[in-house]
Short mmCIF file of C-alpha atoms (C1' of nucleotides) in Angstrom, two decimals:
data_model
loop_
_atom_site.label_atom_id
_atom_site.label_comp_id
_atom_site.label_asym_id
_atom_site.label_seq_id
_atom_site.Cartn_x
_atom_site.Cartn_y
_atom_site.Cartn_z
CA UNK T 21 -24.93 3.26 -15.52
CA UNK T 22 -27.06 5.43 -17.89
CA UNK T 23 -26.54 8.64 -19.89
CA UNK T 24 -27.56 11.59 -17.70
CA UNK T 25 -28.80 14.87 -18.68
CA UNK T 26 -26.58 17.90 -18.35
CA UNK T 27 -24.91 18.46 -15.20
CA UNK T 28 -22.57 21.24 -14.55
CA UNK T 29 -18.97 20.10 -14.03
CA UNK T 30 -17.92 20.19 -10.36
CA UNK T 31 -14.96 18.10 -11.05
CA UNK T 32 -11.72 19.63 -9.42
CA UNK T 33 -9.30 18.82 -12.30
CA UNK T 34 -11.80 20.24 -15.04
CA UNK T 35 -12.53 23.23 -12.97
CA UNK T 36 -8.88 24.06 -13.01
CA UNK T 37 -8.94 24.24 -16.70
CA UNK T 38 -9.68 27.54 -18.38
CA UNK T 39 -12.65 27.77 -20.81
CA UNK T 40 -10.59 27.56 -23.64
CA UNK T 41 -8.53 24.45 -22.41
CA UNK T 42 -11.53 22.65 -21.40
CA UNK T 43 -13.60 23.27 -24.26
CA UNK T 44 -12.22 20.48 -26.71
CA UNK T 45 -12.73 18.16 -23.70
CA UNK T 46 -16.32 19.13 -23.14
CA UNK T 47 -17.04 18.70 -26.74
CA UNK T 48 -15.92 14.93 -26.58
CA UNK T 49 -17.49 13.96 -23.21
CA UNK T 50 -20.82 12.15 -22.29
CA UNK T 51 -22.36 12.59 -18.92
CA UNK T 52 -23.30 9.46 -17.25
CA UNK T 53 -24.87 8.30 -14.02
CA UNK T 54 -22.91 6.01 -11.92
CA UNK T 55 -24.90 3.50 -9.81
CA UNK T 56 -23.71 2.01 -6.64
CA UNK T 57 -22.36 -1.43 -7.35
CA UNK T 58 -21.34 -0.60 -11.04
CA UNK T 59 -17.99 -2.13 -11.89
CA UNK T 60 -16.43 0.37 -14.61
CA UNK T 61 -13.50 -1.98 -15.32
CA UNK T 62 -11.87 -5.19 -14.14
CA UNK T 63 -8.11 -5.64 -13.41
CA UNK T 64 -6.27 -6.80 -16.56
CA UNK T 65 -9.07 -5.54 -18.73
CA UNK T 66 -8.96 -2.73 -21.52
CA UNK T 67 -10.12 0.74 -20.27
CA UNK T 68 -12.82 1.98 -22.79
CA UNK T 69 -13.31 5.48 -20.95
CA UNK T 70 -11.98 7.57 -18.41
CA UNK T 71 -14.15 9.18 -15.78
CA UNK T 72 -14.13 12.66 -14.37
CA UNK T 73 -16.48 12.41 -11.31
CA UNK T 74 -18.78 15.34 -10.57
CA UNK T 75 -20.21 13.38 -7.54
CA UNK T 76 -20.22 9.95 -6.07
CA UNK T 77 -17.19 7.53 -5.19
CA UNK T 78 -15.17 5.02 -6.95
CA UNK T 79 -13.18 2.42 -5.16
CA UNK T 80 -10.12 0.99 -6.59
CA UNK T 81 -9.59 -2.39 -5.60
CA UNK T 82 -6.30 -4.53 -6.26
CA UNK T 83 -6.61 -8.28 -6.42
CA UNK T 84 -4.38 -10.02 -3.82
CA UNK T 85 -3.68 -13.85 -4.51
CA UNK T 86 -5.54 -16.19 -2.32
CA UNK T 87 -7.75 -13.43 -1.13
CA UNK T 88 -10.53 -11.23 -2.17
CA UNK T 89 -9.29 -7.66 -3.40
CA UNK T 90 -8.52 -4.82 -1.10
CA UNK T 91 -8.94 -1.23 -1.59
CA UNK T 92 -5.98 0.85 -2.68
CA UNK T 93 -7.54 4.10 -3.36
CA UNK T 94 -10.64 6.08 -3.63
CA UNK T 95 -11.62 8.47 -6.41
CA UNK T 96 -14.16 11.26 -5.94
CA UNK T 97 -14.90 14.70 -7.75
CA UNK T 98 -11.41 15.83 -7.09
CA UNK T 99 -10.02 13.37 -9.65
CA UNK T 100 -10.30 10.98 -12.49
CA UNK T 101 -10.70 7.19 -12.85
CA UNK T 102 -8.62 5.46 -15.46
CA UNK T 103 -5.42 7.03 -14.73
CA UNK T 104 -3.54 4.04 -16.43
CA UNK T 105 -4.73 5.72 -19.79
CA UNK T 106 -2.93 8.96 -18.69
CA UNK T 107 0.17 7.04 -18.47
CA UNK T 108 -0.19 5.80 -22.01
CA UNK T 109 -1.26 2.12 -20.85
CA UNK T 110 -4.73 0.80 -21.79
CA UNK T 111 -5.03 -1.78 -19.32
CA UNK T 112 -6.22 -1.10 -15.82
CA UNK T 113 -4.51 -2.83 -12.93
CA UNK T 114 -7.49 -2.34 -10.46
CA UNK T 115 -11.09 -2.99 -10.24
CA UNK T 116 -13.10 0.16 -10.56
CA UNK T 117 -16.15 -0.25 -8.36
CA UNK T 118 -18.80 2.56 -7.71
CA UNK T 119 -19.29 2.69 -4.12
CA UNK T 120 -21.22 5.79 -4.15
CA UNK T 121 -23.68 6.72 -6.64
CA UNK T 122 -23.25 10.02 -8.57
CA UNK T 123 -22.48 11.52 -12.08
CA UNK T 124 -19.34 11.72 -14.22
CA UNK T 125 -18.22 12.95 -17.46
CA UNK T 126 -17.07 9.93 -19.52
CA UNK T 127 -14.59 10.34 -22.30
CA UNK T 128 -13.73 7.56 -24.60
CA UNK T 129 -10.01 6.33 -24.48
CA UNK T 130 -8.93 7.37 -27.86
CA UNK T 131 -10.20 10.78 -27.44
CA UNK T 132 -8.72 11.28 -23.97
CA UNK T 133 -5.40 10.11 -25.51
CA UNK T 134 -5.74 12.37 -28.48
CA UNK T 135 -6.70 15.44 -26.15
CA UNK T 136 -4.12 14.70 -23.57
CA UNK T 137 -1.16 15.15 -25.96
CA UNK T 138 -2.63 18.49 -27.03
CA UNK T 139 -3.61 19.88 -23.77
CA UNK T 140 -0.53 20.78 -21.36
CA UNK T 141 -2.78 22.38 -18.98
CA UNK T 142 -4.87 19.35 -18.58
CA UNK T 143 -1.64 17.25 -18.30
CA UNK T 144 -0.38 19.35 -15.56
CA UNK T 145 -3.46 19.35 -13.70
CA UNK T 146 -3.59 15.53 -13.85
CA UNK T 147 0.10 15.20 -12.98
CA UNK T 148 -0.68 16.86 -9.78
CA UNK T 149 -3.76 14.86 -9.01
CA UNK T 150 -1.64 11.85 -9.77
CA UNK T 151 0.93 12.88 -7.11
CA UNK T 152 -1.76 13.17 -4.49
CA UNK T 153 -3.24 9.94 -5.47
CA UNK T 154 0.06 8.05 -5.15
CA UNK T 155 0.69 9.61 -1.75
CA UNK T 156 -2.94 7.98 -0.84
CA UNK T 157 -2.04 4.61 -2.03
CA UNK T 158 1.54 4.82 -0.44
CA UNK T 159 -0.22 5.68 2.77
CA UNK T 160 -2.58 3.02 2.41
CA UNK T 161 0.34 0.37 2.12
CA UNK T 162 1.70 1.68 5.57
CA UNK T 163 -1.83 2.00 7.16
CA UNK T 164 -2.62 -1.54 6.39
CA UNK T 165 0.73 -2.71 7.94
CA UNK T 166 0.21 -0.83 11.20
CA UNK T 167 -3.02 0.29 12.12
CA UNK T 168 -5.89 -1.37 13.91
CA UNK T 169 -9.39 -2.12 12.30
CA UNK T 170 -10.96 0.63 14.38
CA UNK T 171 -8.82 3.52 13.35
CA UNK T 172 -8.71 2.48 9.70
CA UNK T 173 -12.49 2.18 9.66
CA UNK T 174 -12.56 5.75 10.93
CA UNK T 175 -10.10 6.95 8.34
CA UNK T 176 -12.28 5.28 5.50
CA UNK T 177 -15.27 6.93 6.94
CA UNK T 178 -13.93 10.12 6.74
CA UNK T 179 -12.32 9.79 3.18
CA UNK T 180 -15.66 8.68 1.92
CA UNK T 181 -17.58 11.55 3.84
CA UNK T 182 -15.27 14.02 2.20
CA UNK T 183 -16.35 12.85 -1.32
CA UNK T 184 -19.93 11.98 -0.81
CA UNK T 185 -20.68 15.58 0.78
CA UNK T 186 -23.42 14.19 2.72
CA UNK T 187 -23.67 13.13 6.38
CA UNK T 188 -25.49 9.94 5.28
CA UNK T 189 -24.43 7.28 2.88
CA UNK T 190 -25.50 3.58 2.22
CA UNK T 191 -22.85 1.01 3.30
CA UNK T 192 -23.22 -2.22 4.90
CA UNK T 193 -20.69 -3.94 7.31
CA UNK T 194 -20.03 -6.41 4.72
CA UNK T 195 -19.13 -4.01 2.12
CA UNK T 196 -16.75 -1.97 4.47
CA UNK T 197 -15.04 -5.41 5.44
CA UNK T 198 -14.29 -6.13 1.87
CA UNK T 199 -12.73 -2.51 1.42
CA UNK T 200 -10.49 -2.85 4.43
CA UNK T 201 -9.84 -6.54 3.89
CA UNK T 202 -11.03 -7.77 7.19
CA UNK T 203 -14.00 -9.94 8.54
CA UNK T 204 -17.30 -8.60 8.62
CA UNK T 205 -17.51 -9.35 12.37
CA UNK T 206 -14.42 -7.35 12.71
CA UNK T 207 -16.16 -4.23 11.17
CA UNK T 208 -19.30 -4.84 13.17
CA UNK T 209 -17.30 -4.75 16.39
CA UNK T 210 -15.25 -1.63 15.56
CA UNK T 211 -18.41 0.13 13.94
CA UNK T 212 -20.13 -0.51 17.28
CA UNK T 213 -17.42 1.09 19.34
CA UNK T 214 -17.55 4.30 17.10
CA UNK T 215 -21.52 4.30 17.46
CA UNK T 216 -21.15 3.95 21.30
CA UNK T 217 -19.04 7.07 21.18
CA UNK T 218 -21.70 9.00 19.36
CA UNK T 219 -19.42 9.53 16.42
CA UNK T 220 -21.63 7.64 13.80
CA UNK T 221 -24.95 5.83 13.96
CA UNK T 222 -25.90 3.12 11.36
CA UNK T 223 -28.72 0.66 10.61
CA UNK T 224 -29.23 -1.84 7.92
CA UNK T 225 -26.71 -0.44 5.45
CA UNK T 226 -27.29 3.33 6.18
CA UNK T 227 -24.60 5.12 8.02
CA UNK T 228 -24.85 8.76 9.44
CA UNK T 229 -21.86 10.74 10.67
CA UNK T 230 -22.66 12.25 13.87
CA UNK T 231 -19.44 13.84 14.92
CA UNK T 232 -17.05 14.58 12.28
CA UNK T 233 -14.26 16.06 14.45
CA UNK T 234 -14.68 13.16 16.98
CA UNK T 235 -14.27 10.75 14.15
CA UNK T 236 -10.96 12.68 13.01
CA UNK T 237 -9.47 12.05 16.48
CA UNK T 238 -10.55 8.34 16.34
CA UNK T 239 -8.80 7.84 12.92
CA UNK T 240 -5.27 7.14 12.50
CA UNK T 241 -2.91 9.88 11.27
CA UNK T 242 -3.02 8.60 7.86
CA UNK T 243 -6.07 10.47 6.95
CA UNK T 244 -4.48 13.80 8.07
CA UNK T 245 -1.10 13.04 6.37
CA UNK T 246 -2.82 12.40 2.99
CA UNK T 247 -4.94 15.64 3.44
CA UNK T 248 -2.00 17.71 4.02
CA UNK T 249 0.05 16.48 1.05
CA UNK T 250 -2.90 17.02 -1.21
CA UNK T 251 -3.55 20.46 0.29
CA UNK T 252 0.11 21.16 -0.02
CA UNK T 253 -0.23 20.88 -3.92
CA UNK T 254 -3.82 22.47 -3.88
CA UNK T 255 -5.54 19.20 -4.92
CA UNK T 256 -8.78 19.77 -2.92
CA UNK T 257 -11.48 17.31 -2.27
CA UNK I 18 27.87 9.89 -2.19
CA UNK I 19 30.62 11.03 -4.52
CA UNK I 20 31.08 12.05 -8.04
CA UNK I 21 31.83 9.02 -10.29
CA UNK I 22 33.94 8.43 -13.22
CA UNK I 23 32.20 7.65 -16.59
CA UNK I 24 29.87 4.53 -16.43
CA UNK I 25 28.09 3.65 -19.43
CA UNK I 26 24.28 3.95 -18.77
CA UNK I 27 22.58 0.62 -17.94
CA UNK I 28 19.52 2.50 -16.99
CA UNK I 29 16.31 1.07 -18.82
CA UNK I 30 14.47 4.32 -19.08
CA UNK I 31 17.47 6.11 -20.62
CA UNK I 32 18.51 3.03 -22.89
CA UNK I 33 14.94 3.33 -24.18
CA UNK I 34 15.74 6.63 -25.76
CA UNK I 35 17.19 7.13 -29.01
CA UNK I 36 20.71 8.88 -29.34
CA UNK I 37 19.22 12.13 -30.34
CA UNK I 38 16.68 12.14 -27.42
CA UNK I 39 19.06 11.28 -24.87
CA UNK I 40 21.79 13.80 -25.89
CA UNK I 41 20.79 16.88 -24.07
CA UNK I 42 20.10 14.60 -21.00
CA UNK I 43 23.34 13.34 -20.91
CA UNK I 44 24.79 16.78 -21.45
CA UNK I 45 23.35 17.73 -18.00
CA UNK I 46 23.91 14.71 -15.77
CA UNK I 47 26.60 14.09 -13.42
CA UNK I 48 27.65 10.49 -12.47
CA UNK I 49 27.32 9.73 -8.88
CA UNK I 50 28.14 6.73 -6.44
CA UNK I 51 25.37 5.78 -4.09
CA UNK I 52 26.58 4.26 -0.99
CA UNK I 53 24.67 1.90 1.25
CA UNK I 54 23.10 4.30 4.00
CA UNK I 55 22.91 7.32 2.18
CA UNK I 56 19.54 9.14 2.27
CA UNK I 57 18.87 11.01 -1.00
CA UNK I 58 15.87 12.81 0.38
CA UNK I 59 13.66 13.05 3.44
CA UNK I 60 9.84 12.93 3.15
CA UNK I 61 8.42 16.50 2.87
CA UNK I 62 11.82 17.86 1.72
CA UNK I 63 12.69 19.69 -1.46
CA UNK I 64 13.79 17.28 -4.28
CA UNK I 65 17.10 18.72 -5.61
CA UNK I 66 17.90 15.99 -7.99
CA UNK I 67 16.32 13.10 -9.91
CA UNK I 68 18.49 9.81 -10.18
CA UNK I 69 18.57 7.34 -13.09
CA UNK I 70 20.27 4.28 -11.40
CA UNK I 71 22.69 2.22 -13.38
CA UNK I 72 23.00 -0.28 -10.55
CA UNK I 73 22.30 -0.47 -6.83
CA UNK I 74 18.88 0.01 -5.23
CA UNK I 75 16.92 2.64 -3.49
CA UNK I 76 14.31 1.95 -1.06
CA UNK I 77 11.35 4.40 -0.69
CA UNK I 78 10.00 4.47 2.69
CA UNK I 79 6.64 6.20 3.81
CA UNK I 80 6.61 7.47 7.46
CA UNK I 81 3.62 6.13 9.25
CA UNK I 82 2.25 7.94 12.35
CA UNK I 83 3.41 6.27 15.50
CA UNK I 84 5.78 3.89 13.88
CA UNK I 85 8.95 3.85 12.05
CA UNK I 86 8.31 4.03 8.14
CA UNK I 87 7.70 1.18 6.01
CA UNK I 88 9.02 0.62 2.52
CA UNK I 89 6.31 1.43 -0.32
CA UNK I 90 8.69 0.71 -3.24
CA UNK I 91 11.98 -0.23 -4.67
CA UNK I 92 13.96 1.50 -7.36
CA UNK I 93 16.71 -0.10 -9.34
CA UNK I 94 18.41 0.32 -12.94
CA UNK I 95 14.68 -0.06 -14.29
CA UNK I 96 13.64 3.27 -13.01
CA UNK I 97 14.21 6.78 -11.56
CA UNK I 98 14.17 8.07 -8.10
CA UNK I 99 12.26 11.45 -7.58
CA UNK I 100 9.20 10.88 -9.69
CA UNK I 101 7.43 13.76 -7.63
CA UNK I 102 9.54 16.04 -9.76
CA UNK I 103 8.07 14.22 -13.09
CA UNK I 104 4.64 14.97 -11.86
CA UNK I 105 5.61 18.63 -11.26
CA UNK I 106 5.97 18.68 -7.60
CA UNK I 107 9.13 19.53 -5.96
CA UNK I 108 8.63 17.79 -2.69
CA UNK I 109 9.24 14.12 -1.99
CA UNK I 110 6.52 12.35 0.01
CA UNK I 111 8.82 9.36 0.80
CA UNK I 112 12.36 8.79 2.23
CA UNK I 113 14.97 7.64 -0.40
CA UNK I 114 17.24 5.27 1.17
CA UNK I 115 20.11 3.73 -0.73
CA UNK I 116 19.71 0.03 0.28
CA UNK I 117 22.27 -1.29 -2.15
CA UNK I 118 25.46 0.69 -3.33
CA UNK I 119 25.81 1.62 -7.02
CA UNK I 120 25.86 4.19 -9.34
CA UNK I 121 23.57 6.59 -10.77
CA UNK I 122 23.23 9.67 -13.27
CA UNK I 123 21.99 12.46 -11.18
CA UNK I 124 20.34 15.53 -12.78
CA UNK I 125 19.40 18.82 -11.27
CA UNK I 126 15.72 19.40 -10.69
CA UNK I 127 15.57 22.50 -12.73
CA UNK I 128 17.36 20.76 -15.60
CA UNK I 129 15.24 17.74 -15.46
CA UNK I 130 11.82 19.91 -15.50
CA UNK I 131 13.40 21.72 -18.57
CA UNK I 132 14.18 18.60 -20.27
CA UNK I 133 10.97 16.82 -19.60
CA UNK I 134 8.97 19.59 -21.22
CA UNK I 135 10.95 19.03 -24.46
CA UNK I 136 11.48 15.60 -24.75
CA UNK I 137 8.12 13.46 -25.23
CA UNK I 138 10.07 10.33 -25.67
CA UNK I 139 11.36 10.56 -22.15
CA UNK I 140 8.00 11.74 -20.96
CA UNK I 141 6.53 8.33 -22.48
CA UNK I 142 9.29 6.33 -21.19
CA UNK I 143 8.82 7.66 -17.65
CA UNK I 144 4.87 7.21 -17.81
CA UNK I 145 5.16 3.61 -18.57
CA UNK I 146 7.60 3.20 -15.63
CA UNK I 147 5.47 5.26 -13.33
CA UNK I 148 2.50 2.78 -14.25
CA UNK I 149 4.59 -0.34 -13.15
CA UNK I 150 5.84 1.62 -10.29
CA UNK I 151 2.16 2.39 -9.17
CA UNK I 152 1.33 -1.14 -9.46
CA UNK I 153 4.15 -2.18 -7.34
CA UNK I 154 2.99 0.29 -4.53
CA UNK I 155 -0.78 -0.76 -4.92
CA UNK I 156 0.37 -4.48 -4.57
CA UNK I 157 2.41 -3.70 -1.45
CA UNK I 158 -0.66 -2.23 -0.09
CA UNK I 159 -2.48 -5.53 -0.47
CA UNK I 160 0.53 -7.56 0.32
CA UNK I 161 0.89 -5.82 3.75
CA UNK I 162 -2.64 -6.53 4.52
CA UNK I 163 -2.73 -10.15 3.89
CA UNK I 164 0.35 -12.09 3.76
CA UNK I 165 2.54 -13.45 6.48
CA UNK I 166 6.33 -12.39 7.27
CA UNK I 167 7.73 -15.38 5.51
CA UNK I 168 6.29 -14.93 2.30
CA UNK I 169 6.63 -11.32 2.18
CA UNK I 170 10.32 -11.79 3.12
CA UNK I 171 10.83 -13.92 0.11
CA UNK I 172 9.11 -11.58 -2.17
CA UNK I 173 11.35 -8.75 -0.91
CA UNK I 174 14.49 -10.72 -1.25
CA UNK I 175 13.38 -11.65 -4.93
CA UNK I 176 12.80 -7.89 -5.89
CA UNK I 177 16.01 -6.91 -4.45
CA UNK I 178 17.80 -10.02 -6.09
CA UNK I 179 16.34 -8.67 -9.52
CA UNK I 180 17.89 -5.14 -9.01
CA UNK I 181 21.30 -6.11 -7.60
CA UNK I 182 21.86 -8.62 -10.19
CA UNK I 183 24.33 -10.52 -7.82
CA UNK I 184 23.41 -13.75 -5.49
CA UNK I 185 25.11 -12.04 -2.68
CA UNK I 186 24.14 -8.83 -0.91
CA UNK I 187 24.51 -7.05 2.31
CA UNK I 188 21.55 -6.91 4.52
CA UNK I 189 21.03 -7.48 8.30
CA UNK I 190 17.73 -8.75 9.79
CA UNK I 191 17.60 -5.44 11.69
CA UNK I 192 17.46 -3.77 8.26
CA UNK I 193 14.78 -6.19 6.62
CA UNK I 194 12.75 -5.60 9.81
CA UNK I 195 12.70 -1.89 9.00
CA UNK I 196 12.03 -2.58 5.26
CA UNK I 197 9.00 -4.94 6.08
CA UNK I 198 7.77 -3.06 9.07
CA UNK I 199 7.93 -6.01 11.41
CA UNK I 200 10.11 -6.96 14.63
CA UNK I 201 13.71 -7.88 14.13
CA UNK I 202 13.04 -11.22 15.76
CA UNK I 203 10.24 -11.90 13.37
CA UNK I 204 12.80 -11.91 10.58
CA UNK I 205 15.21 -13.85 12.43
CA UNK I 206 12.38 -16.67 12.55
CA UNK I 207 11.35 -16.39 8.96
CA UNK I 208 14.82 -16.07 7.55
CA UNK I 209 15.91 -19.18 9.45
CA UNK I 210 13.20 -21.10 7.81
CA UNK I 211 14.23 -19.99 4.46
CA UNK I 212 17.94 -21.15 5.29
CA UNK I 213 16.79 -24.44 6.47
CA UNK I 214 15.04 -24.92 3.12
CA UNK I 215 18.47 -24.10 1.70
CA UNK I 216 16.83 -21.34 -0.35
CA UNK I 217 19.25 -18.85 1.38
CA UNK I 218 22.23 -18.50 3.39
CA UNK I 219 23.16 -15.81 5.79
CA UNK I 220 25.78 -14.67 8.32
CA UNK I 221 26.38 -11.17 9.86
CA UNK I 222 24.59 -9.17 7.28
CA UNK I 223 25.43 -11.07 4.18
CA UNK I 224 22.65 -12.76 2.46
CA UNK I 225 23.25 -15.42 -0.23
CA UNK I 226 20.47 -16.52 -2.64
CA UNK I 227 21.00 -20.24 -3.20
CA UNK I 228 17.84 -21.41 -4.81
CA UNK I 229 16.07 -18.72 -6.87
CA UNK I 230 13.18 -20.74 -7.99
CA UNK I 231 12.60 -22.12 -4.63
CA UNK I 232 12.55 -18.65 -3.32
CA UNK I 233 9.84 -17.90 -5.88
CA UNK I 234 7.80 -20.80 -4.75
CA UNK I 235 8.07 -19.66 -1.14
CA UNK I 236 7.13 -15.93 -2.11
CA UNK I 237 3.45 -14.87 -2.16
CA UNK I 238 1.96 -14.24 -5.62
CA UNK I 239 2.42 -10.47 -5.16
CA UNK I 240 6.03 -10.87 -6.80
CA UNK I 241 4.74 -12.46 -9.95
CA UNK I 242 1.70 -10.32 -10.27
CA UNK I 243 3.86 -7.23 -10.16
CA UNK I 244 6.36 -8.62 -12.58
CA UNK I 245 3.54 -9.87 -15.01
CA UNK I 246 2.06 -6.13 -15.12
CA UNK I 247 5.72 -4.56 -15.68
CA UNK I 248 6.49 -7.30 -18.39
CA UNK I 249 3.11 -6.44 -20.13
CA UNK I 250 4.23 -2.83 -20.66
CA UNK I 251 7.72 -3.93 -21.28
CA UNK I 252 9.40 -2.23 -18.21
CA UNK I 253 11.99 -4.84 -17.66
CA UNK I 254 14.20 -4.81 -14.69
"C1'" DG G 21 43.83 -13.38 22.61
"C1'" DT G 22 40.92 -10.42 24.75
"C1'" DC G 23 37.28 -7.27 24.48
"C1'" DA G 24 33.65 -4.76 22.79
"C1'" DG G 25 30.25 -4.16 19.63
"C1'" DT G 26 27.09 -6.08 16.49
"C1'" DA G 27 24.33 -9.81 14.56
"C1'" DT G 28 21.55 -13.59 15.35
"C1'" DG G 29 18.87 -17.15 18.27
"C1'" DT G 30 15.18 -18.02 21.57
"C1'" DA G 31 11.68 -17.49 25.43
"C1'" DT G 32 7.35 -15.96 27.54
"C1'" DG G 33 3.11 -14.13 27.92
"C1'" DC G 34 -0.23 -10.79 25.45
"C1'" DT G 35 -3.26 -8.97 22.10
"C1'" DG G 36 -5.83 -8.26 17.62
"C1'" DT G 37 -7.50 -10.60 14.38
"C1'" DC G 38 -9.00 -14.87 12.21
"C1'" DG G 39 -12.26 -18.64 10.81
"C1'" DC G 40 -16.25 -20.53 11.93
"C1'" DA G 41 -20.71 -20.53 13.77
"C1'" DC G 42 -24.88 -19.19 15.25
"C1'" DA G 43 -28.32 -15.94 17.40
"C1'" DT G 44 -30.85 -11.83 16.87
"C1'" DA G 45 -33.37 -7.81 14.59
"C1'" DC G 46 -35.02 -5.39 10.99
"C1'" DG G 47 -37.79 -4.60 6.58
"C1'" DA G 48 -39.81 -5.42 2.50
"C1'" DT G 49 -43.19 -8.21 0.29
"C1'" DG G 50 -46.94 -10.75 0.03
"C1'" DC Y 10 -49.23 -9.83 9.93
"C1'" DA Y 11 -46.41 -13.70 8.69
"C1'" DT Y 12 -42.46 -14.80 6.25
"C1'" DC Y 13 -38.17 -14.52 4.33
"C1'" DG Y 14 -33.83 -12.46 3.18
"C1'" DT Y 15 -30.62 -9.56 4.70
"C1'" DA Y 16 -28.01 -6.93 8.30
"C1'" DT Y 17 -26.08 -6.87 12.61
"C1'" DG Y 18 -24.33 -9.04 17.34
"C1'" DT Y 19 -21.92 -12.37 19.73
"C1'" DG Y 20 -19.01 -16.41 21.15
"C1'" DC Y 21 -15.08 -19.53 20.96
"C1'" DG Y 22 -10.80 -21.58 19.95
"C1'" DA Y 23 -6.53 -21.00 17.08
"C1'" DC Y 24 -2.61 -18.38 15.86
"C1'" DA Y 25 0.41 -14.73 13.94
"C1'" DG Y 26 2.95 -11.32 15.25
"C1'" DC Y 27 3.79 -8.39 19.29
"C1'" DA Y 28 6.79 -6.45 23.42
"C1'" DT Y 29 10.24 -7.49 26.19
"C1'" DA Y 30 14.09 -9.75 27.54
"C1'" DC Y 31 18.12 -12.34 27.52
"C1'" DA Y 32 21.52 -15.79 25.57
"C1'" DT Y 33 24.88 -16.84 22.21
"C1'" DA Y 34 28.04 -16.14 18.35
"C1'" DC Y 35 30.77 -13.82 15.22
"C1'" DT Y 36 34.32 -10.13 13.72
"C1'" DG Y 37 37.27 -6.58 13.85
"C1'" DA Y 38 40.30 -3.57 16.81
"C1'" DC Y 39 43.63 -3.13 20.30
#
DNA sequence: GTCAGTATGTATGCTGTCGCACATACGATG
DNA sequence: CATCGTATGTGCGACAGCATACATACTGAC
């Protein structure tokens, strides 16, 4: 991670603020580059910053006893990472892992706390985002329970595609396996089926979306369910 | 559900407020009885009230395409049902099902919204509760992915036990199966093992906790994980 | 006491995923 | 262009949980 040059804010939460409302926030932020593989915070550790993403993706991973973690949520330019601070708690319950490189506006915990108390518009925007995010986490709980690897993989690729805004991104089967909490071999099998249907193409950690609509059909309904909920409250991705 | 006579507030959120802070809230509430089986709100429907529980349990169920719903969270006297309203959204993403009879203080949506904007202490208390609740939902996502029926059943019984505050409660295998999103026969098998170990006893929908500590040992670590997180922010059950 | 409804116990065969292991293929680096 | 590390493909036995089905047992109503 490094300090970045100025990049215009494409973060949905920040864009929903008026010039006046965002001014103080902008005064206190720092632009940073997020690099694939960065861990912004470990579960149980103090949150030093919140991150408003302009591009890239952060995976939120919950540790589960006797297993590696499993992903419970994705954050892109539609939201903010470090929501615990918004709820007045300084400790992150999840690992924050940069899954797709990009840029973010980083704000120190204290400055963010200070700001949030004085900016009801930002508060409302984050409340709305939190609602959508909770729907995502809750749906994931159900999805993990009922759906097969193939449909879950399709869902996950769609969610990533929405946030990366490119048809191509870097992801190995190994990485995907960690995210979904399954064996690497399970991903290889499922990904191969999607490839044979010409929905995606992949090779050595580079995945290309070939047929977005086909992928939506191959996904479980959880993808659409969460999207519908977010659209309903106008939390666009 | 019916209007109840006066019952002192044993709700943790409300108790955390000073007399002054809770006064307005008390002026606008209504005491209601919650009866096993009541559905307080369906997913996608407008929330007419929020409920601060004094006793009893509400299950939050997320509908999953092609399946019955699965439980993503439990609310007892430690919290509030209808958190969407707290986030400024009038629509519940989950079904709210009374799983254990009890009493609650019900407040109309509009009155609650009005109050929340003027009562920062209540806001902070609900923020803290929300943090713990999110940890619960996230942990459930992981638990659903990795853990076996037996350990999940034990976890679920413990969470219920904490909130019912009685060693005996009414629950059929059928009901438990719906909550965990598994077959009824799967519960019978798992429950039988717990019964043979003398951790619980049951008969025709009445379950008795015989050995709480043994049950904790039989549960997956998710139970403790969530408890530790909640304790850390002093959201006691 | 009989009956009906509901709760619990049990069986069989099937499928998805697991753990483990090894084979193959690609690409960067020298 | 040879080599090595990494990414992907594949095979096999094990098993949890599934669908389905049916048997048994308890309880309350008549």
